[in-house]
Structure formats: structure tokens, C-alpha cells
PDB file of C-alpha atoms in Angstrom:
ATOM      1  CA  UNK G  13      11.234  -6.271  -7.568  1.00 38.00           C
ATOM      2  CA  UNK G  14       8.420  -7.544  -5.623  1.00 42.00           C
ATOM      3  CA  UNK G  15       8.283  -7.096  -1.589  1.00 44.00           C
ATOM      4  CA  UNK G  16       8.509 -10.402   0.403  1.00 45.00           C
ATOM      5  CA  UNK G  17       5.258 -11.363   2.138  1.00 77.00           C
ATOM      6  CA  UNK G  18       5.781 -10.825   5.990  1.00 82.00           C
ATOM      7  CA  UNK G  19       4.485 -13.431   7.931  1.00 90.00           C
ATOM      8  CA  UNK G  20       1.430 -12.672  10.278  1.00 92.00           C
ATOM      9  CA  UNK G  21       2.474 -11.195  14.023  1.00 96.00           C
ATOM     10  CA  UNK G  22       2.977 -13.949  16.446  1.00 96.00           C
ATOM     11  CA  UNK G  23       0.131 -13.925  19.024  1.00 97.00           C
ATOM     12  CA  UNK G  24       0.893 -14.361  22.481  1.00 96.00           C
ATOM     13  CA  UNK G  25      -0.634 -17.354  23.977  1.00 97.00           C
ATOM     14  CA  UNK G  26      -3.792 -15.096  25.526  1.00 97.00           C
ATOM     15  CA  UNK G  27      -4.472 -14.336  21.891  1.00 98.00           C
ATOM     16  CA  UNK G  28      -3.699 -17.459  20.041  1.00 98.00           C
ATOM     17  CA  UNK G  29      -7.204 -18.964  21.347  1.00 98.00           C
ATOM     18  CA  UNK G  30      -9.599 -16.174  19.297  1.00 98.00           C
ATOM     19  CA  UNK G  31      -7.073 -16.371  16.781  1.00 98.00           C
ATOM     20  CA  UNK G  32      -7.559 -19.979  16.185  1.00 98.00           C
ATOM     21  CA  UNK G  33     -11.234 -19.993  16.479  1.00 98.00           C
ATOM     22  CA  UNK G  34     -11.923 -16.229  14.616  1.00 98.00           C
ATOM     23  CA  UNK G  35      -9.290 -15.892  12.238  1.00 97.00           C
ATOM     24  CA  UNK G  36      -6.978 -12.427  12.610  1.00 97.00           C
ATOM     25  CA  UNK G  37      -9.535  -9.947  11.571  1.00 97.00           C
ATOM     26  CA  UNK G  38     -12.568 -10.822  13.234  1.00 98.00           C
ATOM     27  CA  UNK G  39     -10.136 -11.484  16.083  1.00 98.00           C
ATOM     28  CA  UNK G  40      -8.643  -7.830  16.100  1.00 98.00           C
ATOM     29  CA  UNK G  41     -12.440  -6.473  16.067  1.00 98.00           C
ATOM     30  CA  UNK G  42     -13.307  -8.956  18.914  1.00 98.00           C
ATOM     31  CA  UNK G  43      -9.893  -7.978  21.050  1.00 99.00           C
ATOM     32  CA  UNK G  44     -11.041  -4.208  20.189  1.00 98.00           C
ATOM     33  CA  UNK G  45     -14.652  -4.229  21.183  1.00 97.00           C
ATOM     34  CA  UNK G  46     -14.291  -6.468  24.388  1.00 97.00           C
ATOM     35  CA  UNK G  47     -10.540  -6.676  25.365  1.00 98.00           C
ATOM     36  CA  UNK G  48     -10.359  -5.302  28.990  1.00 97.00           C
ATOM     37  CA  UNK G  49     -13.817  -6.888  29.998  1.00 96.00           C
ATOM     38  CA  UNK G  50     -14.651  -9.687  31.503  1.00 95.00           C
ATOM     39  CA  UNK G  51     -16.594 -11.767  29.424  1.00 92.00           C
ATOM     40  CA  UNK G  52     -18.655 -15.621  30.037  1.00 86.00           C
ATOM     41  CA  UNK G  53     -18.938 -17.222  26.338  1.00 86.00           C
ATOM     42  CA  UNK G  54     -22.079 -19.334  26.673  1.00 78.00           C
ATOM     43  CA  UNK G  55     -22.601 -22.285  24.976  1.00 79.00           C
ATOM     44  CA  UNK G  56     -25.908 -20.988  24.156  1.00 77.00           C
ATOM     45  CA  UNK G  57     -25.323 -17.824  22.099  1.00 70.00           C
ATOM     46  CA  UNK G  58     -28.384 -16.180  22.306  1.00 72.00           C
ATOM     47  CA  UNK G  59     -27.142 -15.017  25.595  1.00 63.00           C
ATOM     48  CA  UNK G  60     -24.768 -12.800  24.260  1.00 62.00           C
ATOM     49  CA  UNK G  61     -26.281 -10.388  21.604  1.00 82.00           C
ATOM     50  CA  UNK G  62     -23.413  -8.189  21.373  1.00 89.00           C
ATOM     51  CA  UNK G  63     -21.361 -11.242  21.010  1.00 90.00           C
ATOM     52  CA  UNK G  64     -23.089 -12.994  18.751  1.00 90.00           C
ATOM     53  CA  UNK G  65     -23.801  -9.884  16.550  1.00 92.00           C
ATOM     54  CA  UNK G  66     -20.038  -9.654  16.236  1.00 95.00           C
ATOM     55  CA  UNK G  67     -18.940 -13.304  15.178  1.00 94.00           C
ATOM     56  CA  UNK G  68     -21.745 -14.813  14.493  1.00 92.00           C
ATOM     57  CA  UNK G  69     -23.708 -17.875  16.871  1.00 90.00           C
ATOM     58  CA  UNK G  70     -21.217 -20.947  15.237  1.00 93.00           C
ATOM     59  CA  UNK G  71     -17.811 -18.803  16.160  1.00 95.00           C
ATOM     60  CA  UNK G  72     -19.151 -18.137  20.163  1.00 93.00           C
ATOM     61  CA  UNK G  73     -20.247 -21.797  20.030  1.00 93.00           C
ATOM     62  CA  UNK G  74     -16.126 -22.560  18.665  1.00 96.00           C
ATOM     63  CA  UNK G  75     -15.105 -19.930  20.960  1.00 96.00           C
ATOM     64  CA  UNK G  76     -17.025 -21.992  24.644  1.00 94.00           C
ATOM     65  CA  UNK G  77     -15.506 -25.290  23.027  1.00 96.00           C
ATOM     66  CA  UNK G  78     -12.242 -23.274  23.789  1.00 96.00           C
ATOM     67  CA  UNK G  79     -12.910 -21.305  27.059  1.00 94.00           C
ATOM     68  CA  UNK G  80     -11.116 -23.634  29.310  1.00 94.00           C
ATOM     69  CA  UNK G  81      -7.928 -21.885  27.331  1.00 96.00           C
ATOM     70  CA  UNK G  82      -9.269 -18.185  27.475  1.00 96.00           C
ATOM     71  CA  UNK G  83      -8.776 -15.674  30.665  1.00 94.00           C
ATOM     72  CA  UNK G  84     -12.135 -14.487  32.297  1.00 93.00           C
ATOM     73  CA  UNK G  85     -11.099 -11.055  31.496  1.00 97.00           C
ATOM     74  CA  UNK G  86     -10.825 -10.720  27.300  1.00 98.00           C
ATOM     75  CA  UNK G  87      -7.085  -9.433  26.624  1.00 98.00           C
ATOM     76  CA  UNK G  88      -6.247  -5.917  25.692  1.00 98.00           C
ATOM     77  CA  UNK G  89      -3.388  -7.046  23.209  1.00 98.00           C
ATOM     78  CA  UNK G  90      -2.463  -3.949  22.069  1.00 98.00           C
ATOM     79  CA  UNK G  91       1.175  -4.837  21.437  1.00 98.00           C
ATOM     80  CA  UNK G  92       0.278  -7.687  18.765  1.00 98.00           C
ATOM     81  CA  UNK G  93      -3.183  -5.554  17.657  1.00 99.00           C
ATOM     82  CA  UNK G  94      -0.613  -2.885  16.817  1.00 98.00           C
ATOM     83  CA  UNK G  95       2.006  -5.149  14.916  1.00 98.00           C
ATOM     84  CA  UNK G  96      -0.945  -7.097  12.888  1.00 97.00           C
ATOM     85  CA  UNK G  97      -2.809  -3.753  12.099  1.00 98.00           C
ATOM     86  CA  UNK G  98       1.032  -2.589  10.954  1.00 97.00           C
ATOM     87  CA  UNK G  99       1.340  -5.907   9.065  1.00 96.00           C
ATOM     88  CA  UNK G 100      -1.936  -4.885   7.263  1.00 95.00           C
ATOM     89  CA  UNK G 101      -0.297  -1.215   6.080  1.00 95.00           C
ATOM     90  CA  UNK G 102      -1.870   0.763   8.452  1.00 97.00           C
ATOM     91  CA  UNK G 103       0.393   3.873   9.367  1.00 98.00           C
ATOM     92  CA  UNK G 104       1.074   3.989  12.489  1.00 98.00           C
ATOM     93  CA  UNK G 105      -1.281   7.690  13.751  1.00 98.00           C
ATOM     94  CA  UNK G 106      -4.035   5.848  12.338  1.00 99.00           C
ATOM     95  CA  UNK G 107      -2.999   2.442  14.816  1.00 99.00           C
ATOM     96  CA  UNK G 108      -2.642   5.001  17.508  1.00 99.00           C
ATOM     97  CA  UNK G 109      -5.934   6.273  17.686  1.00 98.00           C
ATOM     98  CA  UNK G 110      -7.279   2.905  16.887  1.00 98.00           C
ATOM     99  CA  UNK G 111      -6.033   1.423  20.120  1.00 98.00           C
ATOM    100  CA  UNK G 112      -6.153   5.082  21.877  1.00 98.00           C
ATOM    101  CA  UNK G 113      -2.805   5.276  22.791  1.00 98.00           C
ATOM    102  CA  UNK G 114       0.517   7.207  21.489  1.00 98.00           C
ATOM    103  CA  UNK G 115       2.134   7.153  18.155  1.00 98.00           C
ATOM    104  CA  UNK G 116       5.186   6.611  20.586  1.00 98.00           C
ATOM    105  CA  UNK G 117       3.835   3.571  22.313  1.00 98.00           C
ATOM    106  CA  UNK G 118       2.926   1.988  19.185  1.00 99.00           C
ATOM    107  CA  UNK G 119       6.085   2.651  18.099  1.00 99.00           C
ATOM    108  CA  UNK G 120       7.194   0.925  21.342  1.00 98.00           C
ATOM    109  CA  UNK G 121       4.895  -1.819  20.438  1.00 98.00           C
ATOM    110  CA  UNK G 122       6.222  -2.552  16.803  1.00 98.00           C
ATOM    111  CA  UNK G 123       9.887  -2.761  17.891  1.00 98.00           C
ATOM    112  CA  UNK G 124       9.023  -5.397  20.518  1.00 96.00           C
ATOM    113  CA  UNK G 125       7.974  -7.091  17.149  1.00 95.00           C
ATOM    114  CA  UNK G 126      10.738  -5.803  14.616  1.00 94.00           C
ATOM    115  CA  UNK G 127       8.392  -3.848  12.722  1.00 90.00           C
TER     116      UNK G 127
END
């Protein structure tokens, strides 16, 4: 008997922005690399190498469309980060170090989702 597809963690509403405009992957490695910074999205990429180098010149264009939803400061998220890299089968030492906190906290994390 097959396994029933979970659906994807619910973002909270800091989240659901990126989400929208990156898709959950590129989202997780955008929360990863700059959640916890304050960040400007330019209209004009070029601005932002780092940026730009991550999701590409059309997605930070998609992402200043958008920045009258986002936060100055880029979420941490490490409570849905946590559930979606879960959702994705990754055990949950390996989501620990990822997000450089405890296997208990993540454990924390994943029942506030019921993972």
C-alpha cells in the first residue's frame, strides 16, 4: 500500500511572499542564506550580486514587485524550514544542523506542525 502524499507545510504569512514568488526550494535556500538580515530587494538586480546569484535577476525583479508585503529584516523561519525540510524526508539530526539548532527544538518545531 502506497503512502498518502502530505501536503506542503503551511507558511506563515512572513514566508508566504518568497514562497509565492520562489517556489519552496529556492525559498528554503533564500530563508537559509539571508533569513535574520536585513535585506533592500532592488528593482534593479544588479545591485544585489549575492541575491541575484541565488534566484536569478527575473525572481528579485518578482520578489521588489512584492516588497510592500515582505519585512525589512528577511525571516528566520525555522519552524516551517524544519517541517518542509521534514516533508522532503530529511531526518531530523540532519534538519538540526541545517538550521543550527537542537534535534530537540526541531522536534519542538515539527509538533507545532503535526509532523
Amino acid at each position: 500500500m502506497s503512502r498518502p502524499t502530505l501536503p506542503l507545510p503551511k507558511p506563515t504569512a512572513q514566508v508566504q511572499p518568497y514562497l509565492d514568488v520562489l517556489g519552496p526550494e529556492l525559498t528554503v535556500q533564500f530563508l537559509l542564506q539571508f533569513g535574520g538580515s536585513e535585506l533592500f530587494i532592488p528593482q534593479n538586480p544588479k545591485r544585489r550580486p549575492r541575491v541575484e546569484k541565488l534566484v536569478g535577476a527575473d525572481n528579485v525583479r518578482a520578489l521588489a514587485n512584492v516588497a510592500h508585503l515582505l519585512q525589512r529584516r528577511v525571516p528566520l523561519a525555522n519552524a516551517w524550514i524544519s517541517a518542509f525540510l521534514h516533508w522532503q524526508g530529511m531526518p531530523v539530526n540532519e534538519i538540526a544542523r541545517t538550521i543550527r539548532r537542537t534535534d530537540r527544538t526541531v522536534r519542538l518545531y515539527l509538533n507545532q506542525y503535526n509532523m
